[in-house]
């Protein structure tokens, strides 16, 4: 177990070092929580990871020293920060020791004040602003990551089959959301991947509507978009169900979204671009005359973050590769009327995908 953890950490660090070398960075300060977790497998976030060509450091304070010593693999040296000796002092010492002069930071993560303080404290440093170095490595999942995401998605499936028995007229959106969340926790989830969406009736036209006290009524559609975390990794799924009697327009829109969703699931394989994947669903919805009501992109990657690279959108020309994850979530939203979204999470393979969500997606009327 310890060796497996070490092997994972070493593999991930090697990829980061290759990126640092290419960019000419001698020292890489990792501040983004998910990137630190990825590179250390250590969960608490109140720390800083620093990578040099030869060594790896985790800097943290008294509160986390024992947990860090218990958890971290031997690749990491633990440095205790304290009042009077912080991260910037340690970096200044590294530079003084001749570890290099080029310091990489994560440009999307560090704040303006952090960057200013850093350049004030180490005036001789040159800075390399990394844009997604670790995130790009994280796009392709290893077997350990996939096993966590599979488990998270499995918990979501079980919560969905449970909630079907709880949905009836008179139950509020908030109750549905809460019951889904409690069930996922009961089943072993450590938390949510994002605030649960449960919207009904005309409110289903809000792609990311928040659950309210609105009661579910006969004739409503109910859209539930939810996910949980397992060992830090997220799940994500959406199902729309009907209550009582649905009219022809509701059924027709559901059928179009379902066909777009299933056709895309059939079409995806490694080698396609994000734009090509998005287009499969978008072309179907547009041909039916509802293109303008599908205003978001088709899908996103999932991992330590609920939304991460890659993206299946009309603007993404990046090529999908095996073991990338992507959600397939087309939707049609008719303002003030209703909306439908169906979402699965999948693993891209050479010639197809593995769909992780196993819940029914044919129209369920309760
Ligand atoms: Mn999603």
XYZ file of C-alpha atoms and ligand atoms in Angstrom, residues 194 208 225 236-238 299-300 302 306-307 327 329 341 343, ligand 1:
16
model
C -21.448 20.725 -5.435
C -28.536 25.633 -12.200
C -28.317 17.268 -10.624
C -21.862 14.059 -11.155
C -25.172 12.974 -12.634
C -28.486 14.500 -13.674
C -19.800 18.394 -20.789
C -16.766 18.746 -18.595
C -14.502 15.523 -13.364
C -16.263 18.964 -10.133
C -15.471 20.989 -13.244
C -19.861 14.323 -18.618
C -25.228 16.468 -20.347
C -31.302 17.722 -18.758
C -26.261 13.687 -17.576
Mn -22.077 18.176 -14.727
